[in-house]
């Protein structure tokens, strides 16, 4: 066996006492050491030194155990941090899907309303529009004729002819046509993209998106424990 230091020999001796509950036999390395006699003469001071050495070894072992526990706690903390990050990512993804679903629902519902309004305007752009304009012209003529009733009897005949003409009026009005065309143009909306990832619209609030497609108020709940509706494919908007 290689050369042992004084401290190592002392530790071996103390270990023998600790684990065998006796004072011997002493390790050969301890007995053969030139300093063995000197250690014996020191008596109780030697055992005090051995106790201090044993205490130091115990403290080192305790420090090692604490270090291992710290490593385990750090590993647990890292796992919890990763789980929290994954949870936040999942919530953000669900909010984004819900927002896109809301925009899609708004667009579909209000595009349908716009299409119905345009159809009604197209209907009004035919005979109803012409009759409306011509009615104003006929009524003006009738009023003018009635003002002149006190004139010769020929004006009575003019009133009768104008009133008879009322159901069969014909004509048009340029100003009405212009107003109709402008209203029809205003009802055209641009297509809405449901895949807005990577654009400036990602940070726009849901209320702003709703306003952009013509929503002023809407009724419905989209919340769960995370503030997001599990059924993110439907938004209740009253027609």
CSV table of C-alpha atoms in Angstrom, one decimal:
chain,number,residue,atom,x,y,z
A,1,UNK,CA,0.0,0.0,0.0
A,2,UNK,CA,1.3,3.5,-0.8
A,3,UNK,CA,2.4,6.1,1.6
A,4,UNK,CA,-0.3,7.5,3.9
A,5,UNK,CA,-0.2,10.9,5.4
A,6,UNK,CA,-0.6,11.5,9.1
A,7,UNK,CA,-4.2,12.7,8.5
A,8,UNK,CA,-5.1,9.6,6.5
A,9,UNK,CA,-3.7,7.3,9.1
A,10,UNK,CA,-5.5,9.1,11.8
A,11,UNK,CA,-8.8,8.9,9.8
A,12,UNK,CA,-8.2,5.1,9.3
A,13,UNK,CA,-7.6,4.6,13.0
A,14,UNK,CA,-10.7,6.6,14.0
A,15,UNK,CA,-12.8,4.7,11.4
A,16,UNK,CA,-11.7,1.4,12.9
A,17,UNK,CA,-12.8,2.6,16.4
A,18,UNK,CA,-16.1,3.9,15.0
A,19,UNK,CA,-17.2,0.8,13.1
A,20,UNK,CA,-15.7,-2.0,15.3
A,21,UNK,CA,-16.5,-0.4,18.7
A,22,UNK,CA,-13.0,-1.2,20.0
A,23,UNK,CA,-9.6,0.2,20.2
A,24,UNK,CA,-7.9,-2.4,18.2
A,25,UNK,CA,-6.4,-3.9,16.3
A,26,UNK,CA,-4.9,-0.7,15.1
A,27,UNK,CA,-4.1,-0.5,11.4
A,28,UNK,CA,-0.6,-1.6,10.6
A,29,UNK,CA,0.1,1.6,8.9
A,30,UNK,CA,-0.7,3.5,12.0
A,31,UNK,CA,1.4,1.4,14.3
A,32,UNK,CA,4.4,1.4,11.9
A,33,UNK,CA,4.3,5.2,11.6
A,34,UNK,CA,7.3,6.9,13.2
A,35,UNK,CA,4.9,9.4,14.7
A,36,UNK,CA,2.8,6.7,16.4
A,37,UNK,CA,4.6,7.1,19.7
A,38,UNK,CA,4.3,10.8,19.5
A,39,UNK,CA,0.6,10.5,18.9
A,40,UNK,CA,0.3,8.1,21.9
A,41,UNK,CA,2.1,10.6,24.2
A,42,UNK,CA,-0.3,13.3,23.2
A,43,UNK,CA,-3.2,11.3,24.7
A,44,UNK,CA,-6.5,13.0,24.7
A,45,UNK,CA,-5.3,15.7,22.4
A,46,UNK,CA,-4.9,13.1,19.7
A,47,UNK,CA,-8.5,12.0,20.1
A,48,UNK,CA,-9.7,15.6,20.0
A,49,UNK,CA,-7.8,16.0,16.7
A,50,UNK,CA,-9.4,12.8,15.4
A,51,UNK,CA,-12.8,14.0,16.4
A,52,UNK,CA,-12.3,17.3,14.6
A,53,UNK,CA,-11.2,15.4,11.6
A,54,UNK,CA,-14.2,13.1,11.7
A,55,UNK,CA,-16.4,16.2,12.1
A,56,UNK,CA,-14.9,17.7,9.1
A,57,UNK,CA,-15.6,14.6,7.1
A,58,UNK,CA,-19.2,14.6,8.3
A,59,UNK,CA,-19.6,18.2,7.3
A,60,UNK,CA,-18.2,17.5,3.9
A,61,UNK,CA,-20.7,14.7,3.4
A,62,UNK,CA,-23.6,16.9,4.6
A,63,UNK,CA,-22.5,19.6,2.2
A,64,UNK,CA,-22.4,17.1,-0.6
A,65,UNK,CA,-26.0,15.9,0.3
A,66,UNK,CA,-27.2,19.5,0.4
A,67,UNK,CA,-25.6,20.2,-3.0
A,68,UNK,CA,-27.3,17.1,-4.5
A,69,UNK,CA,-30.7,18.4,-3.1
A,70,UNK,CA,-30.0,21.8,-4.6
A,71,UNK,CA,-29.4,20.2,-8.0
A,72,UNK,CA,-32.6,18.3,-7.7
A,73,UNK,CA,-34.6,21.4,-6.7
A,74,UNK,CA,-33.0,23.3,-9.7
A,75,UNK,CA,-34.1,20.6,-12.0
A,76,UNK,CA,-37.6,20.6,-10.7
A,77,UNK,CA,-37.7,24.4,-11.1
A,78,UNK,CA,-36.5,24.1,-14.7
A,79,UNK,CA,-39.3,21.6,-15.4
A,80,UNK,CA,-41.9,23.9,-13.9
A,81,UNK,CA,-40.6,26.9,-15.9
A,82,UNK,CA,-40.8,24.9,-19.2
A,83,UNK,CA,-44.3,23.8,-18.3
A,84,UNK,CA,-45.4,27.4,-17.6
A,85,UNK,CA,-43.8,28.5,-20.9
A,86,UNK,CA,-45.7,25.8,-22.8
A,87,UNK,CA,-48.9,26.8,-21.0
A,88,UNK,CA,-48.5,30.4,-22.0
A,89,UNK,CA,-47.8,29.5,-25.6
A,90,UNK,CA,-50.9,27.3,-25.7
A,91,UNK,CA,-53.1,30.1,-24.3
A,92,UNK,CA,-51.7,32.6,-26.8
A,93,UNK,CA,-52.3,30.2,-29.7
A,94,UNK,CA,-56.0,29.6,-28.5
A,95,UNK,CA,-56.6,33.4,-28.2
A,96,UNK,CA,-55.2,33.9,-31.8
A,97,UNK,CA,-57.5,31.1,-33.1
A,98,UNK,CA,-60.5,32.6,-31.4
A,99,UNK,CA,-59.7,36.1,-32.8
A,100,UNK,CA,-59.5,34.7,-36.3
A,101,UNK,CA,-62.7,32.8,-35.8
A,102,UNK,CA,-64.4,35.9,-34.7
A,103,UNK,CA,-63.2,37.9,-37.7
A,104,UNK,CA,-64.3,35.1,-40.0
A,105,UNK,CA,-67.8,35.0,-38.3
A,106,UNK,CA,-68.2,38.8,-38.6
A,107,UNK,CA,-67.2,38.8,-42.2
A,108,UNK,CA,-69.5,36.0,-43.2
A,109,UNK,CA,-72.5,37.4,-41.4
A,110,UNK,CA,-72.1,41.0,-42.4
A,111,UNK,CA,-71.2,40.1,-46.0
A,112,UNK,CA,-74.6,38.3,-46.1
A,113,UNK,CA,-76.3,41.5,-44.8
A,114,UNK,CA,-74.5,43.6,-47.4
A,115,UNK,CA,-75.5,41.3,-50.2
A,116,UNK,CA,-79.2,41.5,-49.2
A,117,UNK,CA,-79.0,45.3,-48.9
A,118,UNK,CA,-77.5,45.5,-52.4
A,119,UNK,CA,-80.2,43.3,-53.8
A,120,UNK,CA,-82.9,45.5,-52.3
A,121,UNK,CA,-81.2,48.6,-53.8
A,122,UNK,CA,-81.0,47.0,-57.2
A,123,UNK,CA,-84.7,46.3,-56.9
A,124,UNK,CA,-85.4,50.0,-56.0
A,125,UNK,CA,-83.2,51.0,-58.9
A,126,UNK,CA,-85.8,49.8,-61.4
A,127,UNK,CA,-89.5,50.9,-61.6
A,128,UNK,CA,-89.8,52.0,-57.9
A,129,UNK,CA,-87.1,54.6,-58.4
A,130,UNK,CA,-88.6,55.9,-61.6
A,131,UNK,CA,-92.1,56.1,-60.1
A,132,UNK,CA,-90.7,58.0,-57.1
A,133,UNK,CA,-89.0,60.6,-59.2
A,134,UNK,CA,-91.9,61.0,-61.6
A,135,UNK,CA,-94.4,61.1,-58.7
A,136,UNK,CA,-92.7,64.3,-57.4
A,137,UNK,CA,-92.9,65.8,-60.9
A,138,UNK,CA,-96.6,65.0,-61.3
A,139,UNK,CA,-97.5,66.3,-57.8
A,140,UNK,CA,-95.7,69.6,-58.6
A,141,UNK,CA,-97.6,69.9,-61.8
A,142,UNK,CA,-100.9,69.3,-60.0
A,143,UNK,CA,-100.1,71.8,-57.4
A,144,UNK,CA,-99.2,74.4,-60.0
A,145,UNK,CA,-102.5,73.7,-61.9
A,146,UNK,CA,-104.5,74.1,-58.7
A,147,UNK,CA,-102.9,77.5,-58.0
A,148,UNK,CA,-104.2,78.6,-61.4
A,149,UNK,CA,-107.7,77.4,-60.8
A,150,UNK,CA,-109.0,80.9,-60.7
A,151,UNK,CA,-107.9,81.4,-64.3
A,152,UNK,CA,-110.2,80.6,-67.3
A,153,UNK,CA,-112.0,77.2,-67.4
A,154,UNK,CA,-109.3,75.8,-69.6
A,155,UNK,CA,-107.1,75.4,-66.5
A,156,UNK,CA,-109.7,73.0,-65.0
A,157,UNK,CA,-109.2,70.8,-68.0
A,158,UNK,CA,-105.4,71.0,-67.5
A,159,UNK,CA,-105.7,69.8,-63.9
A,160,UNK,CA,-107.9,66.9,-65.0
A,161,UNK,CA,-105.4,65.9,-67.7
A,162,UNK,CA,-102.4,66.1,-65.2
A,163,UNK,CA,-104.2,64.0,-62.6
A,164,UNK,CA,-105.1,61.4,-65.3
A,165,UNK,CA,-101.4,61.3,-66.2
A,166,UNK,CA,-100.4,60.5,-62.7
A,167,UNK,CA,-100.5,56.6,-62.9
A,168,UNK,CA,-98.6,56.5,-66.2
A,169,UNK,CA,-95.7,58.9,-65.6
A,170,UNK,CA,-92.4,58.1,-67.1
A,171,UNK,CA,-88.9,59.6,-66.9
A,172,UNK,CA,-85.7,59.6,-64.7
A,173,UNK,CA,-83.6,61.7,-62.5
A,174,UNK,CA,-79.8,62.0,-62.8
A,175,UNK,CA,-79.2,63.0,-59.2
A,176,UNK,CA,-81.1,60.0,-58.0
A,177,UNK,CA,-79.0,57.8,-60.3
A,178,UNK,CA,-75.8,59.3,-58.9
A,179,UNK,CA,-76.9,58.8,-55.3
A,180,UNK,CA,-77.9,55.2,-56.0
A,181,UNK,CA,-74.5,54.4,-57.7
A,182,UNK,CA,-72.6,55.9,-54.7
A,183,UNK,CA,-74.6,53.9,-52.2
A,184,UNK,CA,-74.0,50.7,-54.1
A,185,UNK,CA,-70.3,51.4,-54.2
A,186,UNK,CA,-70.1,52.1,-50.5
A,187,UNK,CA,-71.5,48.7,-49.8
A,188,UNK,CA,-68.4,47.0,-51.3
A,189,UNK,CA,-66.0,45.7,-48.7
A,190,UNK,CA,-62.5,44.3,-49.2
A,191,UNK,CA,-61.8,40.6,-48.6
A,192,UNK,CA,-60.7,39.8,-45.1
A,193,UNK,CA,-57.7,37.5,-44.6
A,194,UNK,CA,-58.1,34.9,-41.9
A,195,UNK,CA,-54.3,34.2,-41.8
A,196,UNK,CA,-53.0,37.5,-40.5
A,197,UNK,CA,-49.9,36.0,-38.9
A,198,UNK,CA,-46.8,38.2,-39.4
A,199,UNK,CA,-48.8,41.4,-40.2
A,200,UNK,CA,-49.4,44.5,-38.2
A,201,UNK,CA,-53.0,43.3,-37.6
A,202,UNK,CA,-51.8,40.7,-35.1
A,203,UNK,CA,-51.7,43.3,-32.3
A,204,UNK,CA,-55.1,44.9,-33.1
A,205,UNK,CA,-57.8,44.3,-30.5
A,206,UNK,CA,-60.8,42.2,-31.2
A,207,UNK,CA,-63.0,45.2,-30.6
A,208,UNK,CA,-61.1,47.1,-33.3
A,209,UNK,CA,-61.4,44.2,-35.7
A,210,UNK,CA,-65.2,44.1,-35.0
A,211,UNK,CA,-65.5,47.8,-35.7
A,212,UNK,CA,-63.6,47.4,-39.0
A,213,UNK,CA,-66.2,45.0,-40.3
A,214,UNK,CA,-69.2,47.1,-39.2
A,215,UNK,CA,-69.9,45.7,-35.7
A,216,UNK,CA,-71.0,48.1,-33.1
A,217,UNK,CA,-72.3,45.7,-30.4
A,218,UNK,CA,-72.4,42.0,-30.2
A,219,UNK,CA,-73.7,39.4,-27.8
A,220,UNK,CA,-72.0,36.2,-26.8
A,221,UNK,CA,-69.5,34.7,-24.5
A,222,UNK,CA,-66.1,33.3,-25.5
A,223,UNK,CA,-64.6,32.7,-22.1
A,224,UNK,CA,-63.4,29.8,-20.1
A,225,UNK,CA,-60.9,29.5,-17.2
A,226,UNK,CA,-58.2,31.0,-19.4
A,227,UNK,CA,-60.5,33.8,-20.9
A,228,UNK,CA,-60.9,31.8,-24.2
A,229,UNK,CA,-63.9,30.0,-25.6
A,230,UNK,CA,-63.2,26.3,-26.4
A,231,UNK,CA,-65.7,26.6,-29.2
A,232,UNK,CA,-63.6,29.1,-31.1
A,233,UNK,CA,-65.5,28.5,-34.4
A,234,UNK,CA,-68.7,30.4,-33.4
A,235,UNK,CA,-69.5,33.9,-32.3
A,236,UNK,CA,-73.0,34.8,-31.6
A,237,UNK,CA,-73.9,38.0,-33.4
A,238,UNK,CA,-77.5,39.1,-33.6
A,239,UNK,CA,-78.8,39.8,-37.1
